PDB file of C-alpha atoms in Angstrom:
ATOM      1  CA  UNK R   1      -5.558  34.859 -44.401  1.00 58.00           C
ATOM      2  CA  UNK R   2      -3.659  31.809 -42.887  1.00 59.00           C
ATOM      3  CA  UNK R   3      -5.376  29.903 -40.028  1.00 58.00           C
ATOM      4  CA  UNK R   4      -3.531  28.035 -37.570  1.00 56.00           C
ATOM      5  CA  UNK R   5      -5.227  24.531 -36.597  1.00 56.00           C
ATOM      6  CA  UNK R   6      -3.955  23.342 -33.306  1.00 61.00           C
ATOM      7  CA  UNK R   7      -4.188  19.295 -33.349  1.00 85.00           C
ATOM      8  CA  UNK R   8      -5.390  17.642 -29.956  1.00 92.00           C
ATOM      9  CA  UNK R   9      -5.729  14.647 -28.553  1.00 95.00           C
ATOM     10  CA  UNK R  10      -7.798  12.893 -26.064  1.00 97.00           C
ATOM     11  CA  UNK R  11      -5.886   9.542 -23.613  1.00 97.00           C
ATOM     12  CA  UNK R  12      -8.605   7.593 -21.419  1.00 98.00           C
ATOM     13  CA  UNK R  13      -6.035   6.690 -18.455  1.00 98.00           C
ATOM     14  CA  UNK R  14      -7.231   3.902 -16.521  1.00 98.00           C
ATOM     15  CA  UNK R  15      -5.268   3.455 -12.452  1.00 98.00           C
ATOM     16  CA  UNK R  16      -4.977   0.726 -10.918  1.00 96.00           C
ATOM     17  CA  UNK R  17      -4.102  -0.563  -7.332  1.00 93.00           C
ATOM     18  CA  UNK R  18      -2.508   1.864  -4.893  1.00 94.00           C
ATOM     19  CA  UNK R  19      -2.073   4.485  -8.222  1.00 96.00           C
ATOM     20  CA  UNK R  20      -6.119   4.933  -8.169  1.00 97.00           C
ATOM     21  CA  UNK R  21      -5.695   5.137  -4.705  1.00 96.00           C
ATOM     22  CA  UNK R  22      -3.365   8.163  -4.596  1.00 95.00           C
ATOM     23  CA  UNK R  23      -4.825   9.665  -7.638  1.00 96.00           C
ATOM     24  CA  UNK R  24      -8.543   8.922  -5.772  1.00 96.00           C
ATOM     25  CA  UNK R  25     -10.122   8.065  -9.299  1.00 97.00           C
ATOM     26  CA  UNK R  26      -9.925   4.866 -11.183  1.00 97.00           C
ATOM     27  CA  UNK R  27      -9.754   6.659 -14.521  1.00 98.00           C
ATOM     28  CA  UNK R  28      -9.537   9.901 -16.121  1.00 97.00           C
ATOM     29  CA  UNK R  29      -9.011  11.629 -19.603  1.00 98.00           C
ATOM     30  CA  UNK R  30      -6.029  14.085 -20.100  1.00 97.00           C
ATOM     31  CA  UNK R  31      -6.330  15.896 -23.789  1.00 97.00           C
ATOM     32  CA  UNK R  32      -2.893  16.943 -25.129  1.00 96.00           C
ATOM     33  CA  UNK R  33      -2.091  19.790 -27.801  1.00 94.00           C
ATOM     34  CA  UNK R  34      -0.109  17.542 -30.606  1.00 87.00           C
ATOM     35  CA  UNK R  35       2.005  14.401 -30.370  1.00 92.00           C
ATOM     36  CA  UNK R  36       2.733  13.205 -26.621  1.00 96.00           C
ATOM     37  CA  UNK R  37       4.165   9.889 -25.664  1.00 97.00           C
ATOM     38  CA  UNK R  38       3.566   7.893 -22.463  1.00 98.00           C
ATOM     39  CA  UNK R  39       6.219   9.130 -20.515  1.00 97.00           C
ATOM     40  CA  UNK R  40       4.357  12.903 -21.238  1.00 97.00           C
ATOM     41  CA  UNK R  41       1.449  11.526 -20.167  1.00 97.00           C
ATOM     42  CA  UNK R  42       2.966  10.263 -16.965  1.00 97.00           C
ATOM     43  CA  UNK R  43       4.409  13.710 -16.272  1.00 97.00           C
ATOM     44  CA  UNK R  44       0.876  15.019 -16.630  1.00 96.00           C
ATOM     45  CA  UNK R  45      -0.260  12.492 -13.980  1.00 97.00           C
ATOM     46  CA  UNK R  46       2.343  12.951 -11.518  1.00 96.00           C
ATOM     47  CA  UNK R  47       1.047  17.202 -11.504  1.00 97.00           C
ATOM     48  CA  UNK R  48      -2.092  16.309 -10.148  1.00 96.00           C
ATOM     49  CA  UNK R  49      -2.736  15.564  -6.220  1.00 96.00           C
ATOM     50  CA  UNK R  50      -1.472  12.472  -5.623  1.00 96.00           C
ATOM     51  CA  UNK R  51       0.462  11.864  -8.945  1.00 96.00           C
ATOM     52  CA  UNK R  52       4.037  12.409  -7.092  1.00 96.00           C
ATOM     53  CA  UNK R  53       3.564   8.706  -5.408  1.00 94.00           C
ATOM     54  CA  UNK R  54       3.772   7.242  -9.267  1.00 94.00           C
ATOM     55  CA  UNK R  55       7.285   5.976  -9.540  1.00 93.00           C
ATOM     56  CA  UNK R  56       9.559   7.136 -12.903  1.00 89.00           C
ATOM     57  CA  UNK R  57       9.047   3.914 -14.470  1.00 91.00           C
ATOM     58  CA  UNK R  58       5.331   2.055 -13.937  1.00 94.00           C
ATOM     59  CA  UNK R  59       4.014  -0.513 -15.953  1.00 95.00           C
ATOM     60  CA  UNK R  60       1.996   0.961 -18.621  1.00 97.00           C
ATOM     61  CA  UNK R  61      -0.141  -0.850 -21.301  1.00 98.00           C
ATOM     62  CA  UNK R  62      -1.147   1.233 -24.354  1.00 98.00           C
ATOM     63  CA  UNK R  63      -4.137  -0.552 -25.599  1.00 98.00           C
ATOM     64  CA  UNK R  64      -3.487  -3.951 -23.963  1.00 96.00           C
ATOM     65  CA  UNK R  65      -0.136  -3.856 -25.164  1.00 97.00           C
ATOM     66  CA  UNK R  66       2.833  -3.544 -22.739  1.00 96.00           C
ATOM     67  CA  UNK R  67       4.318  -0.070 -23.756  1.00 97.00           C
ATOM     68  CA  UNK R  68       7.622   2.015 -22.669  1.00 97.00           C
ATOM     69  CA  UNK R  69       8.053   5.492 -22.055  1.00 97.00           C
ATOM     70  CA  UNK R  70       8.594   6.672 -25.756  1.00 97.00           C
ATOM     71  CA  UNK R  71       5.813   5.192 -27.041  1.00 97.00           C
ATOM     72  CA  UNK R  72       3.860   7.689 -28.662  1.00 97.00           C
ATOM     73  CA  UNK R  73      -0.048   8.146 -27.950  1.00 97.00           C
ATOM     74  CA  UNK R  74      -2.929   8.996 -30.786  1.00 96.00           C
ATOM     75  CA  UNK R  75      -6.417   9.872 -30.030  1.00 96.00           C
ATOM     76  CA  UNK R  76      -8.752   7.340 -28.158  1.00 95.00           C
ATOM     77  CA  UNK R  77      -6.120   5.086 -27.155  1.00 97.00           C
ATOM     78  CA  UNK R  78      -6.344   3.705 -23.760  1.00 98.00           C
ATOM     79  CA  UNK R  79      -3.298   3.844 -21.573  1.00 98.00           C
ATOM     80  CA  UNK R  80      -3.540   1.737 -18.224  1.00 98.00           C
ATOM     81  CA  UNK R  81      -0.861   2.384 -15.102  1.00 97.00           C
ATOM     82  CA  UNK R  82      -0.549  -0.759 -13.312  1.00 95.00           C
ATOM     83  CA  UNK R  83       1.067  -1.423  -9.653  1.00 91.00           C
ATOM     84  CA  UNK R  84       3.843  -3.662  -9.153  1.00 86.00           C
ATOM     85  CA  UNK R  85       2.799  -7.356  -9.759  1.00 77.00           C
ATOM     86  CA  UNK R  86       3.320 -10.355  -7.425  1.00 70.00           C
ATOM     87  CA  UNK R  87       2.129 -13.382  -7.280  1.00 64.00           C
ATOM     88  CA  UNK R  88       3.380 -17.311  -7.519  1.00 58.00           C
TER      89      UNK R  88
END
């Protein structure tokens, strides 16, 4: 008798700025059914109410690292949306 394991995984998403504003929660944890990379994730986020004010392309940092949209995501990492920058 075969048995079929289905592999999840568990992103802590921290929001930041005017994205934790439209999202109305600072942080939240999406679990995914096998490999998913960020821009997955952000497709996730932009489902829930709220999410469709996140633009294609945020900045993201995958565990303090700046990451793009391919980059894939394992269990317990942290990903982090961040607002437009500006300062001088």
């Amino acid at each position: 008798m075969a048995t079929t394991v289905t592999s999840t995984l568990t992103v802590r998403v921290l929001l930041f700025g005017s994205y934790a504003e439209a999202l109305e929660r600072g942080a939240l944890d999406l679990t995914f059914s096998g490999p998913v990379t960020v821009g997955e994730a952000l497709a996730r986020l932009r489902a829930l109410p709220g999410g469709e004010r996140l633009p294609a392309k945020p900045l993201c940092a995958l565990n303090l690292q700046q990451a793009r949209m391919g980059s894939p995501l394992t269990e317990g990492d942290e990903l982090a949306i961040l607002p437009p920058l500006a300062g001088g």
